[in-house]
Amino acid sequence: DARVTQTPRDKVTEMGQEVTMRCQPILGHNTVFWYRQTMMQGLELLAYFRNRAPLDDSGMPKDRFSAEMPDATLATLKIQPSEPRDSAVYFCASGLVLGPESHNEQFFGPGTRLTVL
Amino acid sequence: RKEVEQDPGPFNVPEGATVAFNCTYSNSASQSFFWYRQDCRKEPKLLMSVYSSGNEDGRFTAQLNRASQYISLLIRDSKLSDSATYLCAAYTGRRALTFGSGTRLQVQP
């Protein structure tokens, strides 16, 4: 049963510390998304990649957040320095997009619950 | 105005009832639509995809009304296990999903 995996599942850190979240997309999927979910804002798109190239990171605070795909099996989201307002659940999702007519279904990982004190 | 809007609920219904949720979208160029189910402290899970006028899967029916720019989700014969938050999503011009804030359903015995 193919699924997206994320590590760590929970992270508690202090303000100012660096946080790195990792995601392994479903094998064969060519698109990876990072979302953040809070009670107030709901699910927000932070960034996404297709074939490892960043397509849109306009939802991400550029000064402290960075997203990369070192290879096809690993996506990372880094926050440096972290702040209490970054506390949220961060989801990674992956999908297979083959062209303009692709159905664009996305499958989510279990998320990383981040608490910044 | 948000790109995708949902009534947050909660919808409290008895077991066996039929319940329907609506979701409106503002971008008329949106082509694909999805319903996800999210349980408390879990990830969203894809429930149904809607590409043309509608889709049916067992007790669940999704319909798309392009003229009025909304999609609906109908759940027949509600089960206790259907209790969850239902998220609507649409593909907008950025080629990524935009989610609504979700509708909470509580099915009661």
XYZ file of C-alpha atoms in Angstrom:
226
model
C 0.000 0.000 0.000
C 1.913 3.036 -1.283
C 1.786 6.068 0.931
C 3.547 9.324 1.654
C 5.762 9.227 4.727
C 6.867 12.159 6.853
C 9.339 12.571 9.670
C 9.302 13.559 12.426
C 5.665 13.067 13.373
C 5.943 15.465 16.276
C 8.478 18.167 16.985
C 8.708 20.510 19.952
C 11.400 23.137 19.775
C 12.305 26.515 21.169
C 12.054 29.788 19.345
C 15.111 30.476 17.236
C 15.987 26.848 16.617
C 16.212 25.291 13.168
C 13.547 22.774 12.205
C 13.825 20.336 9.310
C 10.885 18.249 8.161
C 11.249 15.400 5.674
C 8.886 13.778 3.237
C 9.129 10.695 1.065
C 6.573 10.911 -1.748
C 4.838 7.909 -3.252
C 7.213 6.156 -5.630
C 6.571 7.294 -9.188
C 4.792 10.509 -8.269
C 6.322 13.575 -9.928
C 4.721 16.370 -7.915
C 5.259 17.143 -4.240
C 3.390 19.696 -2.170
C 3.962 21.230 1.250
C 0.928 22.485 3.184
C 0.489 24.016 6.607
C -2.715 23.589 8.605
C -3.849 25.673 11.551
C -7.237 26.138 13.151
C -7.342 29.759 12.066
C -6.106 29.505 8.480
C -7.011 25.972 7.475
C -4.881 24.241 4.853
C -2.472 26.594 3.109
C -0.160 25.717 0.262
C 3.432 26.649 1.048
C 5.312 25.291 -1.969
C 5.302 22.607 -4.585
C 7.685 20.841 -6.924
C 7.293 19.034 -10.201
C 10.035 16.683 -11.326
C 12.067 18.123 -8.410
C 11.891 21.681 -9.756
C 10.162 24.311 -7.593
C 7.043 25.593 -9.342
C 5.499 27.812 -6.729
C 6.700 28.860 -3.317
C 4.705 32.062 -3.062
C 2.897 30.794 0.014
C 6.091 30.466 1.976
C 7.743 33.176 4.120
C 10.999 33.443 2.205
C 13.088 34.889 4.984
C 12.857 31.846 7.209
C 11.419 28.963 5.192
C 13.113 26.936 2.505
C 11.988 23.874 0.586
C 14.137 21.521 -1.478
C 14.053 18.188 -3.237
C 17.556 16.743 -3.099
C 16.312 13.710 -5.026
C 13.076 12.176 -6.259
C 12.517 10.285 -3.015
C 13.076 13.116 -0.554
C 11.570 16.547 -0.031
C 12.582 18.799 2.845
C 11.046 21.849 4.480
C 13.294 23.879 6.727
C 12.481 26.728 9.101
C 15.353 28.815 10.396
C 14.898 30.499 12.805
C 11.596 29.111 14.031
C 8.998 31.294 15.735
C 5.955 30.467 17.890
C 3.629 31.501 15.042
C 5.081 28.637 12.977
C 3.332 26.155 15.264
C 1.060 24.093 13.011
C 0.725 20.744 11.330
C 2.821 20.529 8.185
C 1.606 18.120 5.545
C 3.403 16.815 2.539
C 1.362 15.471 -0.378
C 2.332 13.889 -3.661
C 0.642 13.296 -6.987
C 1.246 12.252 -10.568
C 0.679 14.957 -13.159
C 1.137 13.822 -16.734
C -0.191 16.819 -18.631
C -2.893 19.483 -18.806
C -5.649 16.873 -18.642
C -4.268 15.146 -15.547
C -6.751 14.762 -12.780
C -4.337 16.172 -10.227
C -5.250 13.961 -7.302
C -3.038 14.427 -4.268
C -2.283 12.022 -1.463
C -1.248 13.302 1.923
C 1.307 12.122 4.414
C 0.507 11.880 8.138
C 1.944 15.317 8.858
C 4.493 16.787 11.245
C 2.971 18.482 14.271
C 5.299 21.363 15.113
C 5.219 23.280 18.364
C 7.552 26.229 18.776
C 7.796 27.457 22.355
C -13.769 36.419 -0.811
C -12.030 33.052 -0.384
C -11.434 30.991 -3.511
C -13.180 27.973 -2.026
C -15.848 28.373 0.633
C -17.650 25.886 2.821
C -20.164 26.074 5.638
C -18.109 25.075 8.709
C -21.082 23.372 10.371
C -21.221 21.344 12.496
C -23.890 19.251 10.863
C -25.410 17.018 13.533
C -27.449 14.204 12.001
C -28.855 10.892 13.276
C -27.624 7.584 11.961
C -29.323 6.651 8.731
C -29.988 10.225 7.686
C -29.055 11.756 4.371
C -26.862 14.842 4.575
C -25.544 17.183 1.901
C -22.749 19.732 1.918
C -22.127 22.456 -0.597
C -18.879 24.088 -1.567
C -18.589 27.196 -3.738
C -15.569 28.207 -5.782
C -14.751 31.575 -7.260
C -12.394 30.704 -10.111
C -14.501 29.761 -13.118
C -11.425 28.262 -14.784
C -11.156 25.532 -12.148
C -11.316 22.141 -13.832
C -10.901 19.486 -11.183
C -12.618 19.227 -7.833
C -12.154 16.907 -4.888
C -13.705 15.954 -1.604
C -11.344 14.926 1.160
C -12.217 13.499 4.527
C -10.149 14.483 7.555
C -10.427 12.819 10.930
C -9.251 14.563 14.077
C -5.449 14.788 14.210
C -5.096 12.895 10.934
C -4.223 13.788 7.367
C -6.837 14.567 4.694
C -7.770 11.458 2.742
C -9.144 11.589 -0.771
C -12.808 10.633 -0.764
C -13.991 11.512 -4.260
C -12.846 13.269 -7.407
C -15.244 15.284 -9.567
C -14.232 16.050 -13.143
C -17.458 16.335 -15.084
C -20.994 16.609 -13.808
C -20.647 14.192 -10.929
C -19.431 10.989 -9.395
C -20.971 8.278 -7.244
C -19.316 5.771 -4.952
C -21.607 3.693 -2.781
C -23.359 5.961 -0.298
C -21.478 9.020 -1.502
C -22.451 11.204 -4.448
C -20.619 14.311 -5.601
C -22.096 16.721 -8.105
C -20.662 19.682 -9.951
C -22.679 22.686 -11.041
C -20.434 24.842 -13.242
C -23.105 27.449 -13.944
C -23.471 28.242 -10.261
C -19.881 27.328 -9.399
C -20.473 24.857 -6.635
C -19.932 21.218 -5.887
C -21.930 19.159 -3.463
C -21.385 15.994 -1.475
C -24.351 13.825 -0.563
C -24.023 11.084 2.038
C -26.862 8.595 2.242
C -27.592 6.297 5.176
C -25.096 8.066 7.447
C -22.944 5.900 9.703
C -21.286 6.839 12.978
C -17.983 6.304 11.186
C -18.822 9.089 8.729
C -18.220 11.639 11.503
C -15.308 13.751 10.307
C -14.469 17.045 8.640
C -15.059 17.116 4.893
C -12.768 19.347 2.862
C -13.594 20.567 -0.594
C -10.735 21.394 -2.980
C -10.450 22.917 -6.435
C -7.627 23.216 -8.900
C -7.131 26.911 -9.535
C -4.891 28.615 -12.039
C -1.766 27.863 -10.037
C -2.093 24.149 -10.850
C -2.288 23.317 -7.175
C -5.219 22.562 -4.923
C -7.008 25.295 -2.992
C -8.901 23.958 -0.021
C -11.980 25.143 1.747
C -11.909 25.365 5.513
C -13.978 22.200 5.886
C -17.429 21.156 7.054
C -17.693 19.178 10.255
C -20.139 16.276 10.338
C -21.224 14.554 13.535
C -23.409 11.491 13.112
C -25.247 10.646 16.291
C -26.645 7.298 17.432
